Amino acid sequence: MKLIGTRIILRTLKNSDAHSIYENAKDKIVGKYTSLPRPYRLKHAVELIKNLHRSPQKTKKEKTSYDLGIELKETNKIIGMVALFKIDKTSKNAELGFWLGKKHWNKGITSEAVKLILDFGFKKLKFKKIYAKVMHPNIASIKVLEKFHFKKEGTFRKHIFKNGKWLDDLMFGLLKSEYTK
């Protein structure tokens, strides 16, 4: 699967992507507000790809996630990931998640990836809602969501234990009608 943007391609991961995933995910700050293992090792990237390939091939109707690498067109390397997961076909919704290697921050790449996956979710998959959880205080991810008109819907107080601290988990949601305005 491929979703093609201006500077990036969102695509299914290949075994050969393990090293570039590792190079972009190993930075401690990248994992600060994600569920990436710490410290991030090459074996984690290899296992991630293996697990995604091991998942039984399901029909579009049964698919429960789309986990895509963010490939930078100029290098053909994976520099992050974006996903729609916890897909609920009955309720027509899914959770959005994303991360990007630090050296690619503040260049609009995350926004381009999120736009591509939102278009896919709302236009191709016909979702009514896409939601995201953000560990507070991940201001950068909150700004990306707000750029696309996600609304804060709630706070799971002291919900995540990360780096020796209890963090709030903020819930954001975007309805198709809000996205297409």
mmCIF file of C-alpha atoms in Angstrom:
data_model
loop_
_atom_site.group_PDB
_atom_site.id
_atom_site.type_symbol
_atom_site.label_atom_id
_atom_site.label_comp_id
_atom_site.label_asym_id
_atom_site.label_seq_id
_atom_site.Cartn_x
_atom_site.Cartn_y
_atom_site.Cartn_z
ATOM 1 C CA MET A 1 0.000 0.000 0.000
ATOM 2 C CA LYS A 2 1.236 3.505 -0.856
ATOM 3 C CA LEU A 3 -0.111 7.000 -0.217
ATOM 4 C CA ILE A 4 1.913 9.553 -2.164
ATOM 5 C CA GLY A 5 2.461 13.118 -0.983
ATOM 6 C CA THR A 6 4.641 16.002 -2.102
ATOM 7 C CA ARG A 7 7.782 15.100 -0.118
ATOM 8 C CA ILE A 8 6.843 11.744 1.377
ATOM 9 C CA ILE A 9 5.298 8.382 0.625
ATOM 10 C CA LEU A 10 3.374 6.470 3.260
ATOM 11 C CA ARG A 11 3.922 2.784 2.614
ATOM 12 C CA THR A 12 3.985 -0.698 4.012
ATOM 13 C CA LEU A 13 7.287 -1.514 5.721
ATOM 14 C CA LYS A 14 9.885 -3.830 4.192
ATOM 15 C CA ASN A 15 12.539 -5.864 6.038
ATOM 16 C CA SER A 16 15.178 -3.529 4.608
ATOM 17 C CA ASP A 17 13.590 -0.587 6.505
ATOM 18 C CA ALA A 18 14.723 -1.841 9.926
ATOM 19 C CA HIS A 19 17.953 0.153 10.031
ATOM 20 C CA SER A 20 16.374 3.476 9.039
ATOM 21 C CA ILE A 21 13.539 2.952 11.553
ATOM 22 C CA TYR A 22 16.134 2.272 14.235
ATOM 23 C CA GLU A 23 18.207 5.349 13.272
ATOM 24 C CA ASN A 24 15.150 7.601 13.602
ATOM 25 C CA ALA A 25 13.534 5.981 16.651
ATOM 26 C CA LYS A 26 16.634 5.505 18.831
ATOM 27 C CA ASP A 27 16.834 9.160 19.932
ATOM 28 C CA LYS A 28 15.565 9.339 23.506
ATOM 29 C CA ILE A 29 13.521 12.479 22.808
ATOM 30 C CA VAL A 30 11.592 10.763 19.983
ATOM 31 C CA GLY A 31 10.317 8.168 22.438
ATOM 32 C CA LYS A 32 9.605 10.612 25.250
ATOM 33 C CA TYR A 33 5.848 10.691 24.576
ATOM 34 C CA THR A 34 5.372 7.510 22.531
ATOM 35 C CA SER A 35 4.976 3.837 23.271
ATOM 36 C CA LEU A 36 8.318 3.087 21.563
ATOM 37 C CA PRO A 37 10.517 0.877 23.781
ATOM 38 C CA ARG A 38 13.402 2.588 25.590
ATOM 39 C CA PRO A 39 16.206 2.287 24.838
ATOM 40 C CA TYR A 40 15.253 1.621 21.229
ATOM 41 C CA ARG A 41 17.422 -1.034 19.616
ATOM 42 C CA LEU A 42 17.728 -2.409 16.086
ATOM 43 C CA LYS A 43 16.071 -5.626 17.275
ATOM 44 C CA HIS A 44 12.930 -3.600 18.110
ATOM 45 C CA ALA A 45 12.694 -2.360 14.506
ATOM 46 C CA VAL A 46 13.287 -5.871 13.144
ATOM 47 C CA GLU A 47 10.597 -7.281 15.462
ATOM 48 C CA LEU A 48 8.133 -4.512 14.540
ATOM 49 C CA ILE A 49 8.440 -5.304 10.842
ATOM 50 C CA LYS A 50 8.288 -9.049 11.503
ATOM 51 C CA ASN A 51 5.099 -8.620 13.570
ATOM 52 C CA LEU A 52 3.460 -6.488 10.896
ATOM 53 C CA HIS A 53 4.322 -9.093 8.245
ATOM 54 C CA ARG A 54 3.291 -11.966 10.512
ATOM 55 C CA SER A 55 -0.218 -10.591 10.934
ATOM 56 C CA PRO A 56 -2.516 -12.739 8.848
ATOM 57 C CA GLN A 57 -3.406 -11.092 5.580
ATOM 58 C CA LYS A 58 -6.929 -9.886 6.117
ATOM 59 C CA THR A 59 -9.463 -8.580 3.715
ATOM 60 C CA LYS A 60 -10.141 -4.857 3.685
ATOM 61 C CA LYS A 61 -13.360 -5.601 5.581
ATOM 62 C CA GLU A 62 -11.484 -7.345 8.441
ATOM 63 C CA LYS A 63 -8.386 -5.104 8.624
ATOM 64 C CA THR A 64 -7.837 -3.642 12.097
ATOM 65 C CA SER A 65 -4.872 -1.359 11.378
ATOM 66 C CA TYR A 66 -2.835 0.394 8.722
ATOM 67 C CA ASP A 67 0.747 0.827 9.975
ATOM 68 C CA LEU A 68 2.742 2.783 7.423
ATOM 69 C CA GLY A 69 6.301 3.997 7.212
ATOM 70 C CA ILE A 70 6.935 7.626 6.329
ATOM 71 C CA GLU A 71 9.405 7.472 3.446
ATOM 72 C CA LEU A 72 11.265 10.644 2.545
ATOM 73 C CA LYS A 73 11.210 10.786 -1.266
ATOM 74 C CA GLU A 74 14.665 12.379 -1.576
ATOM 75 C CA THR A 75 16.379 9.529 0.327
ATOM 76 C CA ASN A 76 13.914 6.613 0.007
ATOM 77 C CA LYS A 77 14.432 6.040 3.767
ATOM 78 C CA ILE A 78 11.800 5.550 6.454
ATOM 79 C CA ILE A 79 11.977 8.496 8.862
ATOM 80 C CA GLY A 80 8.924 7.776 11.014
ATOM 81 C CA MET A 81 5.575 6.062 11.092
ATOM 82 C CA VAL A 82 1.895 6.887 10.959
ATOM 83 C CA ALA A 83 -0.961 4.519 11.691
ATOM 84 C CA LEU A 84 -4.689 4.120 11.829
ATOM 85 C CA PHE A 85 -5.360 1.364 14.336
ATOM 86 C CA LYS A 86 -8.092 0.034 16.631
ATOM 87 C CA ILE A 87 -10.293 0.200 13.544
ATOM 88 C CA ASP A 88 -13.956 -0.232 14.423
ATOM 89 C CA LYS A 89 -15.843 -0.983 11.198
ATOM 90 C CA THR A 90 -19.241 -0.918 12.934
ATOM 91 C CA SER A 91 -18.743 2.514 14.491
ATOM 92 C CA LYS A 92 -16.640 3.717 11.527
ATOM 93 C CA ASN A 93 -13.735 5.073 13.565
ATOM 94 C CA ALA A 94 -10.066 4.480 14.275
ATOM 95 C CA GLU A 95 -7.211 5.808 16.381
ATOM 96 C CA LEU A 96 -4.405 7.832 14.794
ATOM 97 C CA GLY A 97 -0.792 7.539 15.912
ATOM 98 C CA PHE A 98 2.464 8.962 14.567
ATOM 99 C CA TRP A 99 6.137 9.602 15.306
ATOM 100 C CA LEU A 100 8.973 11.168 13.340
ATOM 101 C CA GLY A 101 12.777 11.158 13.632
ATOM 102 C CA LYS A 102 14.051 14.310 15.395
ATOM 103 C CA LYS A 103 16.184 15.610 12.526
ATOM 104 C CA HIS A 104 12.993 15.870 10.448
ATOM 105 C CA TRP A 105 10.977 17.874 12.997
ATOM 106 C CA ASN A 106 9.627 21.355 12.222
ATOM 107 C CA LYS A 107 9.597 20.833 8.456
ATOM 108 C CA GLY A 108 5.895 20.069 7.971
ATOM 109 C CA ILE A 109 6.536 16.373 7.329
ATOM 110 C CA THR A 110 4.328 15.151 10.178
ATOM 111 C CA SER A 111 1.509 17.394 8.950
ATOM 112 C CA GLU A 112 1.888 16.016 5.423
ATOM 113 C CA ALA A 113 1.777 12.436 6.742
ATOM 114 C CA VAL A 114 -1.261 13.136 8.917
ATOM 115 C CA LYS A 115 -3.086 14.790 5.994
ATOM 116 C CA LEU A 116 -2.443 11.759 3.775
ATOM 117 C CA ILE A 117 -3.686 9.286 6.391
ATOM 118 C CA LEU A 118 -6.740 11.429 7.282
ATOM 119 C CA ASP A 119 -7.680 11.648 3.598
ATOM 120 C CA PHE A 120 -7.343 7.866 3.374
ATOM 121 C CA GLY A 121 -9.382 7.292 6.543
ATOM 122 C CA PHE A 122 -12.215 9.666 5.723
ATOM 123 C CA LYS A 123 -12.392 9.382 1.935
ATOM 124 C CA LYS A 124 -11.370 5.778 1.183
ATOM 125 C CA LEU A 125 -12.356 3.982 4.386
ATOM 126 C CA LYS A 126 -15.411 6.199 4.970
ATOM 127 C CA PHE A 127 -14.749 6.732 8.687
ATOM 128 C CA LYS A 128 -17.041 9.080 10.583
ATOM 129 C CA LYS A 129 -14.427 9.839 13.259
ATOM 130 C CA ILE A 130 -10.688 9.568 13.805
ATOM 131 C CA TYR A 131 -9.312 10.088 17.300
ATOM 132 C CA ALA A 132 -5.878 10.356 18.879
ATOM 133 C CA LYS A 133 -4.378 10.172 22.351
ATOM 134 C CA VAL A 134 -1.484 12.436 23.298
ATOM 135 C CA MET A 135 0.641 12.229 26.434
ATOM 136 C CA HIS A 136 0.668 15.608 28.136
ATOM 137 C CA PRO A 137 2.775 17.758 27.664
ATOM 138 C CA ASN A 138 3.505 16.692 24.051
ATOM 139 C CA ILE A 139 2.850 20.163 22.655
ATOM 140 C CA ALA A 140 4.183 19.389 19.152
ATOM 141 C CA SER A 141 1.698 16.540 18.589
ATOM 142 C CA ILE A 142 -1.145 18.618 20.016
ATOM 143 C CA LYS A 143 -0.327 21.399 17.521
ATOM 144 C CA VAL A 144 -0.398 18.934 14.619
ATOM 145 C CA LEU A 145 -3.827 17.667 15.681
ATOM 146 C CA GLU A 146 -5.191 21.181 16.209
ATOM 147 C CA LYS A 147 -3.961 22.161 12.738
ATOM 148 C CA PHE A 148 -6.435 19.615 11.357
ATOM 149 C CA HIS A 149 -9.237 20.809 13.691
ATOM 150 C CA PHE A 150 -9.125 17.913 16.140
ATOM 151 C CA LYS A 151 -11.017 18.860 19.301
ATOM 152 C CA LYS A 152 -9.910 17.959 22.803
ATOM 153 C CA GLU A 153 -12.553 15.584 24.129
ATOM 154 C CA GLY A 154 -11.162 14.653 27.498
ATOM 155 C CA THR A 155 -8.301 13.930 29.838
ATOM 156 C CA PHE A 156 -7.324 10.602 31.338
ATOM 157 C CA ARG A 157 -5.636 11.983 34.441
ATOM 158 C CA LYS A 158 -2.329 10.390 35.528
ATOM 159 C CA HIS A 159 -3.034 7.596 33.044
ATOM 160 C CA ILE A 160 0.454 6.781 31.735
ATOM 161 C CA PHE A 161 3.576 5.999 33.755
ATOM 162 C CA LYS A 162 6.480 7.120 31.566
ATOM 163 C CA ASN A 163 10.077 7.979 32.429
ATOM 164 C CA GLY A 164 9.380 7.767 36.168
ATOM 165 C CA LYS A 165 6.393 10.157 36.039
ATOM 166 C CA TRP A 166 2.630 9.875 35.825
ATOM 167 C CA LEU A 167 1.360 11.702 32.734
ATOM 168 C CA ASP A 168 -2.116 12.679 31.640
ATOM 169 C CA ASP A 169 -3.366 11.186 28.383
ATOM 170 C CA LEU A 170 -5.336 13.725 26.355
ATOM 171 C CA MET A 171 -8.040 12.504 23.981
ATOM 172 C CA PHE A 172 -8.668 14.355 20.716
ATOM 173 C CA GLY A 173 -11.301 13.623 18.101
ATOM 174 C CA LEU A 174 -12.081 14.725 14.558
ATOM 175 C CA LEU A 175 -15.377 14.122 12.816
ATOM 176 C CA LYS A 176 -15.512 13.742 9.047
ATOM 177 C CA SER A 177 -17.819 16.767 8.835
ATOM 178 C CA GLU A 178 -15.207 18.882 10.671
ATOM 179 C CA TYR A 179 -12.390 17.668 8.438
ATOM 180 C CA THR A 180 -14.125 18.402 5.153
ATOM 181 C CA LYS A 181 -15.185 21.954 6.067
#
